[in-house]
PDB file of C-alpha atoms in Angstrom:
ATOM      1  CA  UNK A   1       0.000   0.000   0.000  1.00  0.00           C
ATOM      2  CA  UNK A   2       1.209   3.333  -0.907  1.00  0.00           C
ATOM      3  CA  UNK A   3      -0.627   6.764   0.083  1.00  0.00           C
ATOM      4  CA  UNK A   4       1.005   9.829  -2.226  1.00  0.00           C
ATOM      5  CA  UNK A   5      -2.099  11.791  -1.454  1.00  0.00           C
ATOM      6  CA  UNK A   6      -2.348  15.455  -1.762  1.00  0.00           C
ATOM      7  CA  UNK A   7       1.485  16.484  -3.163  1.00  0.00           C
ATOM      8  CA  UNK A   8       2.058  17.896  -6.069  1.00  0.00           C
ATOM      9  CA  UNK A   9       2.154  15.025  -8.930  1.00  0.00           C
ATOM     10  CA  UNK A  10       1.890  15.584 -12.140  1.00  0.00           C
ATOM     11  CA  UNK A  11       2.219  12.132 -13.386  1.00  0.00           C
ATOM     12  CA  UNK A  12       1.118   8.658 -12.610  1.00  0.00           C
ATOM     13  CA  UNK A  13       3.926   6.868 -14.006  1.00  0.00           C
ATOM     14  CA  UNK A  14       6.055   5.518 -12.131  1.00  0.00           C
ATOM     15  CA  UNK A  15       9.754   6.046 -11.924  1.00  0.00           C
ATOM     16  CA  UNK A  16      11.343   2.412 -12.573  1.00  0.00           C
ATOM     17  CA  UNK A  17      14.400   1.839 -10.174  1.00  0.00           C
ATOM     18  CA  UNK A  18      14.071   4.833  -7.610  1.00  0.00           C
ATOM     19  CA  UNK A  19      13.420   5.413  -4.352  1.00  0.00           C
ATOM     20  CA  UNK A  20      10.059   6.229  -3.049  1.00  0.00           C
ATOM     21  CA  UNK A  21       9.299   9.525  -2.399  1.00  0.00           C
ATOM     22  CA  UNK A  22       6.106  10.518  -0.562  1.00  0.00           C
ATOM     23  CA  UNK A  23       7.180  13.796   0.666  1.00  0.00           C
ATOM     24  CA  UNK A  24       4.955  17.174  -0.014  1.00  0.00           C
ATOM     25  CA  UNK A  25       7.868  18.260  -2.836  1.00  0.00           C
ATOM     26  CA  UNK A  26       7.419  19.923  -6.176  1.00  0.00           C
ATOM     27  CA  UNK A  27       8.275  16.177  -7.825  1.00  0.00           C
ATOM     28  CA  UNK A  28       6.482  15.818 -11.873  1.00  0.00           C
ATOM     29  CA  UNK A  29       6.716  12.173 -11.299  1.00  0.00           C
ATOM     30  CA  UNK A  30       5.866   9.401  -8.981  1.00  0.00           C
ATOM     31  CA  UNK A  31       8.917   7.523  -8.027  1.00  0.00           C
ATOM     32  CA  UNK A  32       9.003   3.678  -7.326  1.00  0.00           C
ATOM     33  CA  UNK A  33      11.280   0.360  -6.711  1.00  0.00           C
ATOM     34  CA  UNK A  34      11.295  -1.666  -8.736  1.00  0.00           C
ATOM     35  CA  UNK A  35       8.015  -3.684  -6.428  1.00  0.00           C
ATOM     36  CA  UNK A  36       5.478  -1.889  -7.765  1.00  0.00           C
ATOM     37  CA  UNK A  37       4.947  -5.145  -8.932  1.00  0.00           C
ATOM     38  CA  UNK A  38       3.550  -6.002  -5.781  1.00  0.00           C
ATOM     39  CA  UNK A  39       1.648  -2.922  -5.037  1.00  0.00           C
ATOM     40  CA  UNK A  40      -1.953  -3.706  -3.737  1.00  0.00           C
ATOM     41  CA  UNK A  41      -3.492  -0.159  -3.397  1.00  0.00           C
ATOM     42  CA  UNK A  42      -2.150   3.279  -4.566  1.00  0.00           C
ATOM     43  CA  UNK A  43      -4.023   6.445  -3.842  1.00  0.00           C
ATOM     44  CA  UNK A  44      -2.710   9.337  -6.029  1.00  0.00           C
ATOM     45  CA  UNK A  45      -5.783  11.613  -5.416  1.00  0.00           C
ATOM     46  CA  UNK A  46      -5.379  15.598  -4.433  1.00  0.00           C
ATOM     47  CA  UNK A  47      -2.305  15.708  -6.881  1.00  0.00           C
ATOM     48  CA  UNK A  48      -2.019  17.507 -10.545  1.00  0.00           C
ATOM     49  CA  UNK A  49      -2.347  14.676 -12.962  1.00  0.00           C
ATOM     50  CA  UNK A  50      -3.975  15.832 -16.126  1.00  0.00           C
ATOM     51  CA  UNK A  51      -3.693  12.969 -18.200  1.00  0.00           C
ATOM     52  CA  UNK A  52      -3.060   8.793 -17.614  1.00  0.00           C
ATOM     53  CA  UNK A  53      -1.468   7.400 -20.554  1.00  0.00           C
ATOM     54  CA  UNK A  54      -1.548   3.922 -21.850  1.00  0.00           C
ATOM     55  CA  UNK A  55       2.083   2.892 -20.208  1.00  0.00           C
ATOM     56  CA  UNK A  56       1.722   4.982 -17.147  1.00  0.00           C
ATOM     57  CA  UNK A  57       0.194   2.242 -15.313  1.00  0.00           C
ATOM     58  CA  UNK A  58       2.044  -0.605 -16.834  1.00  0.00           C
ATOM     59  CA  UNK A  59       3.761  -1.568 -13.584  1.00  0.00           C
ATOM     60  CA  UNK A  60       0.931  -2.157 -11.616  1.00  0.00           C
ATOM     61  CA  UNK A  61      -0.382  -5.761 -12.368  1.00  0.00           C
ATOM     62  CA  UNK A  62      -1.233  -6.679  -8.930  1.00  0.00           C
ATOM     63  CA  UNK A  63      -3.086  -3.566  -8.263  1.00  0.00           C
ATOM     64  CA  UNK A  64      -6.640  -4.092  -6.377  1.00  0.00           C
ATOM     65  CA  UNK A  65      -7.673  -0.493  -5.548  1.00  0.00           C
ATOM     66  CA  UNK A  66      -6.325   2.876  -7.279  1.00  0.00           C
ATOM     67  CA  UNK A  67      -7.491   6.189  -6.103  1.00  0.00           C
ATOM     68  CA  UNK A  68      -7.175   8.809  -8.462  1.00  0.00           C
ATOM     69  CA  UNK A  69      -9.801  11.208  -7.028  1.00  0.00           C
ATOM     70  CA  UNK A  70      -9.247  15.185  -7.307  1.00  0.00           C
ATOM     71  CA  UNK A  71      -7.126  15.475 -10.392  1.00  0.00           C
ATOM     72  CA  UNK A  72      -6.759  17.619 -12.814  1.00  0.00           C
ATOM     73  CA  UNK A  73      -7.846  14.420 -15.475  1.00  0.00           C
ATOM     74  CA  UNK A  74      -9.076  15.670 -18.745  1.00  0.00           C
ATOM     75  CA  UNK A  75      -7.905  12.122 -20.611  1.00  0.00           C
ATOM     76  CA  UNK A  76      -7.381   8.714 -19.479  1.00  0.00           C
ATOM     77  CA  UNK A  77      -5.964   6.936 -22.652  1.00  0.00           C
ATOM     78  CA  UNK A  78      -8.121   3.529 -23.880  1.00  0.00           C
ATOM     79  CA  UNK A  79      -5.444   0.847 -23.123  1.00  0.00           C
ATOM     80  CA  UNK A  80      -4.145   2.896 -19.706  1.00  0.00           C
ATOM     81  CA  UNK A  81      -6.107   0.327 -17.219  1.00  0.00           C
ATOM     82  CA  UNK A  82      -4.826  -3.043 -19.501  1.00  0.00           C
ATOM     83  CA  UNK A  83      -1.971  -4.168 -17.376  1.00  0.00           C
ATOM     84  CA  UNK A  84      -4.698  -3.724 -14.316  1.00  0.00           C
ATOM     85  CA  UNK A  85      -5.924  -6.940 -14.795  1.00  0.00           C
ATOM     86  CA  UNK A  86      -7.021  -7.448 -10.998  1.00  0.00           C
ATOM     87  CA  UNK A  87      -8.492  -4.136 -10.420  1.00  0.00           C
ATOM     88  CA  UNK A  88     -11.873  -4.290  -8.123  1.00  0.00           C
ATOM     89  CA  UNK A  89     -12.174  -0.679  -7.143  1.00  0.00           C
ATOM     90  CA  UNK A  90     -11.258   2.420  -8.914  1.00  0.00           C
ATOM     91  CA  UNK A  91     -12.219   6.196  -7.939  1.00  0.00           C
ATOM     92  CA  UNK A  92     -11.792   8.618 -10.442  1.00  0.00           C
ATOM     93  CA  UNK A  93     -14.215  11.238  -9.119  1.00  0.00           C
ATOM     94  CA  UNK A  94     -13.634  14.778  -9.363  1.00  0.00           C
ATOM     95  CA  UNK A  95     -11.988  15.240 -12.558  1.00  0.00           C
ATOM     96  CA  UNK A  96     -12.880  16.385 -15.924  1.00  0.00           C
ATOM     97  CA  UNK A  97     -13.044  13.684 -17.697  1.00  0.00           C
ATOM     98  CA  UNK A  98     -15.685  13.184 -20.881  1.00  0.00           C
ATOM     99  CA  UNK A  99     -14.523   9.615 -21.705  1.00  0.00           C
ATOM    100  CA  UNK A 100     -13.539   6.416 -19.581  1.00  0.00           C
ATOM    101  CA  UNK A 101     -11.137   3.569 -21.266  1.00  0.00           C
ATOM    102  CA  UNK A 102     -11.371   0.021 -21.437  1.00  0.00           C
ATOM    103  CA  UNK A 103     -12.471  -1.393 -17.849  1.00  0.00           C
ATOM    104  CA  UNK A 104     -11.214  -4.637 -16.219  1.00  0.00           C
ATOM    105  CA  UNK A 105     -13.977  -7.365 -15.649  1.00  0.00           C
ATOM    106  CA  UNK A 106     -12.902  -7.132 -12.096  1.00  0.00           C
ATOM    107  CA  UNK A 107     -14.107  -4.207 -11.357  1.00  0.00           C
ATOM    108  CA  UNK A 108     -16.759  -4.125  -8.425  1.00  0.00           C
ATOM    109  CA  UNK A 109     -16.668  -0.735  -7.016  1.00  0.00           C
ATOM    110  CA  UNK A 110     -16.501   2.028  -9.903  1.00  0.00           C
ATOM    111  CA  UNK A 111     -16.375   5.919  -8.703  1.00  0.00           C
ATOM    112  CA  UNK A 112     -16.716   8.579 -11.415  1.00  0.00           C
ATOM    113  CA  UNK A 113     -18.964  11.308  -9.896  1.00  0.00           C
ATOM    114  CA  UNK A 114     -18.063  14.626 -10.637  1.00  0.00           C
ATOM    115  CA  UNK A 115     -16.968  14.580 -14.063  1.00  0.00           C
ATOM    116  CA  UNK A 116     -17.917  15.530 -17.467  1.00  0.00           C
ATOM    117  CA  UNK A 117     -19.857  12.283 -18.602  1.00  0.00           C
ATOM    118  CA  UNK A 118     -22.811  13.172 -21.028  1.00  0.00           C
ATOM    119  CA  UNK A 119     -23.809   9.247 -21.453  1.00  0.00           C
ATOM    120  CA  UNK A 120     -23.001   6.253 -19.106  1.00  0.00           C
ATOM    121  CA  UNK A 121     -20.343   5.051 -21.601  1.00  0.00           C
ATOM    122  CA  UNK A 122     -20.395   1.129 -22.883  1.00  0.00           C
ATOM    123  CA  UNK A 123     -17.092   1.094 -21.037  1.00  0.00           C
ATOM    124  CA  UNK A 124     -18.667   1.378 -18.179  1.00  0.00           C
ATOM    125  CA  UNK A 125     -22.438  -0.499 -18.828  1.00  0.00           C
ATOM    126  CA  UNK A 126     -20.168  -3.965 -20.543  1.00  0.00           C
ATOM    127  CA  UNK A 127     -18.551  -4.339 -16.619  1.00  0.00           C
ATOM    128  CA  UNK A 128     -20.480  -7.489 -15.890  1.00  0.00           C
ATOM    129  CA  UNK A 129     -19.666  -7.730 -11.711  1.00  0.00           C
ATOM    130  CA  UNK A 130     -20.134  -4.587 -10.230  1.00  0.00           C
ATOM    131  CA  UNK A 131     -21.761  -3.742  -7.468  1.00  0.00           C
ATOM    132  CA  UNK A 132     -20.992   0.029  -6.674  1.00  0.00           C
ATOM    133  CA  UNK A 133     -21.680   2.506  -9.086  1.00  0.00           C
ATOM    134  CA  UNK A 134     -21.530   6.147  -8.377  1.00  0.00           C
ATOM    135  CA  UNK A 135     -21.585   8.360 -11.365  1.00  0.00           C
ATOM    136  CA  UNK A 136     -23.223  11.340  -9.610  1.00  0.00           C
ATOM    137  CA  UNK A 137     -22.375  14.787 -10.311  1.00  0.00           C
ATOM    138  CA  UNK A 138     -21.868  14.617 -13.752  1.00  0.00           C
ATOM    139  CA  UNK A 139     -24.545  15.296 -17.145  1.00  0.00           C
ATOM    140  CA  UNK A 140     -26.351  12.139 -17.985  1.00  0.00           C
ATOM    141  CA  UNK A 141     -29.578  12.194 -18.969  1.00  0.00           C
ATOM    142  CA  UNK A 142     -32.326   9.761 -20.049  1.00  0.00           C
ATOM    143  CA  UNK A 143     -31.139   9.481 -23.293  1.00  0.00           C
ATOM    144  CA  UNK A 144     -28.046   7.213 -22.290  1.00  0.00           C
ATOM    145  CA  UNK A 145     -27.984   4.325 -24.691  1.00  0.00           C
ATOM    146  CA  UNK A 146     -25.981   1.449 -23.215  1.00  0.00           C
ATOM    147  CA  UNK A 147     -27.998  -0.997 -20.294  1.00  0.00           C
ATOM    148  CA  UNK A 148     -25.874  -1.676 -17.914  1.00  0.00           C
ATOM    149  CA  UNK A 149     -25.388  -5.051 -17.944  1.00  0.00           C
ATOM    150  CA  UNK A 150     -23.939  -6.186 -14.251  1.00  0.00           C
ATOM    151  CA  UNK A 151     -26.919  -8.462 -12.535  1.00  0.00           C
ATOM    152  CA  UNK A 152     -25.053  -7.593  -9.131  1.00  0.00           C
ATOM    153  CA  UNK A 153     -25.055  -3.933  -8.662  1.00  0.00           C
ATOM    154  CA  UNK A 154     -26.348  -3.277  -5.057  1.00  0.00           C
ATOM    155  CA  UNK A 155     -25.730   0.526  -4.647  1.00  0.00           C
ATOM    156  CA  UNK A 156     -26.144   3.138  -7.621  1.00  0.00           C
ATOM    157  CA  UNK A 157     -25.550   7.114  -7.132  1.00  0.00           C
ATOM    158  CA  UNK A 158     -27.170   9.195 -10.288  1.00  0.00           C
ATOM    159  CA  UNK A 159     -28.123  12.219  -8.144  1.00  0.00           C
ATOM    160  CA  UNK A 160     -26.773  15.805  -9.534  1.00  0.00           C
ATOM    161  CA  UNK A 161     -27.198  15.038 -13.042  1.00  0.00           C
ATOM    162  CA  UNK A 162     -29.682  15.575 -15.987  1.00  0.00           C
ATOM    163  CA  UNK A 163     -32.729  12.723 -15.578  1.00  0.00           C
ATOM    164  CA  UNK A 164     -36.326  13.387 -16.353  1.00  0.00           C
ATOM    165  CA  UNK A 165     -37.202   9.947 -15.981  1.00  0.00           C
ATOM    166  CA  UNK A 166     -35.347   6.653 -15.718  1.00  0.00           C
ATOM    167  CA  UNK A 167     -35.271   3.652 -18.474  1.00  0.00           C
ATOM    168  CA  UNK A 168     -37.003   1.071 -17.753  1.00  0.00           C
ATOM    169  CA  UNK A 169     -33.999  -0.679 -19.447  1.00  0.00           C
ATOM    170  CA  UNK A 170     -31.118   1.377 -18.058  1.00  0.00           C
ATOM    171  CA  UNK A 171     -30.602  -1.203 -15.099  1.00  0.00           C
ATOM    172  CA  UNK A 172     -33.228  -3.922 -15.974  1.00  0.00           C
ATOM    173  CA  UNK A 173     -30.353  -6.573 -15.612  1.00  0.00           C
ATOM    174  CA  UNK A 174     -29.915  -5.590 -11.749  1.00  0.00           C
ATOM    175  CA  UNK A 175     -33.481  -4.416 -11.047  1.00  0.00           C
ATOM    176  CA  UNK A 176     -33.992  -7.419  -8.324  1.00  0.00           C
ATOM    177  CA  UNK A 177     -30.690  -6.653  -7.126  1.00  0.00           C
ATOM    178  CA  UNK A 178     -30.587  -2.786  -6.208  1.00  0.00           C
ATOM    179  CA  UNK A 179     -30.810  -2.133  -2.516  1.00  0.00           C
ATOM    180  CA  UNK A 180     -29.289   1.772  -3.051  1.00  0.00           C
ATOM    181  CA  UNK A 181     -30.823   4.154  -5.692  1.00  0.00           C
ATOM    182  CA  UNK A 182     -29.705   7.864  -5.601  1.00  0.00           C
ATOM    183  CA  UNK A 183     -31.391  10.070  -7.626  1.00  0.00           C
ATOM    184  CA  UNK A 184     -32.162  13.419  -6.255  1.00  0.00           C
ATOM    185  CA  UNK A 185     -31.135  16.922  -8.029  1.00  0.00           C
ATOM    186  CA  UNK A 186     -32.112  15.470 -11.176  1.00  0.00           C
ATOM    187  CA  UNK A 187     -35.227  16.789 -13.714  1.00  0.00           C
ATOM    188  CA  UNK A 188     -37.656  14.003 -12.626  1.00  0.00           C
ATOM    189  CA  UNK A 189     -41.106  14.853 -12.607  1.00  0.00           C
ATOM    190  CA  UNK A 190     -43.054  11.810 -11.744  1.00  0.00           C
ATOM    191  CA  UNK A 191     -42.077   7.764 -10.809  1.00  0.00           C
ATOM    192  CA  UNK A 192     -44.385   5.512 -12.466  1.00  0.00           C
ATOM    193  CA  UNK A 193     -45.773   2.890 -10.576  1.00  0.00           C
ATOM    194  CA  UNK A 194     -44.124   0.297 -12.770  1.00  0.00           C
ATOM    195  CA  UNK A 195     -41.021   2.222 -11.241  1.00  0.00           C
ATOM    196  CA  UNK A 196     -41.747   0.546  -7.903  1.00  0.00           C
ATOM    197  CA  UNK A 197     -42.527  -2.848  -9.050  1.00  0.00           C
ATOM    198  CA  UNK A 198     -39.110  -3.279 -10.945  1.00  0.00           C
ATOM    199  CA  UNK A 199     -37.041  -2.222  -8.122  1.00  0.00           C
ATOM    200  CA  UNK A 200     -38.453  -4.548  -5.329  1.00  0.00           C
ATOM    201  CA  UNK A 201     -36.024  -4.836  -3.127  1.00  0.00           C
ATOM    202  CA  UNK A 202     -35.052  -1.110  -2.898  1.00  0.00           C
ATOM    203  CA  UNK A 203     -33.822   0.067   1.189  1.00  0.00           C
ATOM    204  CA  UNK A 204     -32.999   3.193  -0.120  1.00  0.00           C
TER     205      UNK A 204
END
């Protein structure tokens, strides 16, 4: 586990065959032994990353949980999360970012609120075992195309963004499922009865 929260970063890659520096210093890059191979969870969030590129993250194949909240993000490149091939929780929230790249399959707990999403991207409604979602915060509307497609989501955060009403399809594969549903300061004017009946087992 390494925490290099809140410095001044302005890379994710890491520095191959280096000592590791978590002081508050003025360093561009994140600097790492050569066991980053073994690295289980990295937070990077508060720093100045603007961008993740597809070999910034290369060294990371064991990684379980990677915190990249309160960036500067704008672009996270499509092959960046590849080598991440045992990733179950990643929170990317409070960035800028417009488009996600390819997800693991591992992913269970998925954290992009506060962005610049205008759709829930097929990047993200293709992840077939989550069970977090929060993608509040950010300007999705009803006109999203992709159903999400994970039969285990427990727990999903829409509130803050565009919704006038939600598709009956949107989360039909997890409808028995969702115990969590967030969806206030959004557009909608009226639930449907039907709205009730699909989500069952709703707590929240």
């Amino acid at each position: 586990v390494i925490n290099v929260s809140h410095n001044w970063l302005r890379s994710a890659r890491l520095g191959a065959n280096a000592d590791v520096n978590i002081d508050n210093s003025d360093n561009s890059q994140f600097k790492c032994n050569n066991r980053a191979e073994q690295l289980i969870i990295i937070d990077l969030s508060y720093n100045q990353i603007r961008s993740i590129g597809d070999n910034d993250l290369t060294q990371l194949v064991a990684i379980r949980q990677l915190l990249l909240t309160n960036n500067q993000i704008n672009l996270i490149n499509r092959n960046a999360l590849k080598t991440c091939a045992l990733l179950q929780q990643l929170h990317i929230g409070n960035n800028n970012i417009e488009e996600l790249p390819v997800m693991p399959e591992t992913l269970i707990h998925l954290d992009v609120s506060w962005n610049r999403l205008s759709i829930i991207p097929a990047t993200i409604a293709n992840l077939p075992n989550l069970l977090f979602l929060n993608l509040s915060g950010n300007a999705i509307d009803a006109n999203t195309p992709f159903p999400v497609a994970s039969s285990t989501l427990q727990t999903i955060d829409l509130s803050q963004n565009r919704f006038e009403f939600i598709p009956e399809n949107l989360f039909a594969s997890s409808s028995q499922q969702l115990q969590h549903f967030f969806l206030s300061y959004n557009r909608i004017t009226q639930l449907e009865p039907s709205f009730f009946q699909n989500y069952s087992n709703l707590l929240t």
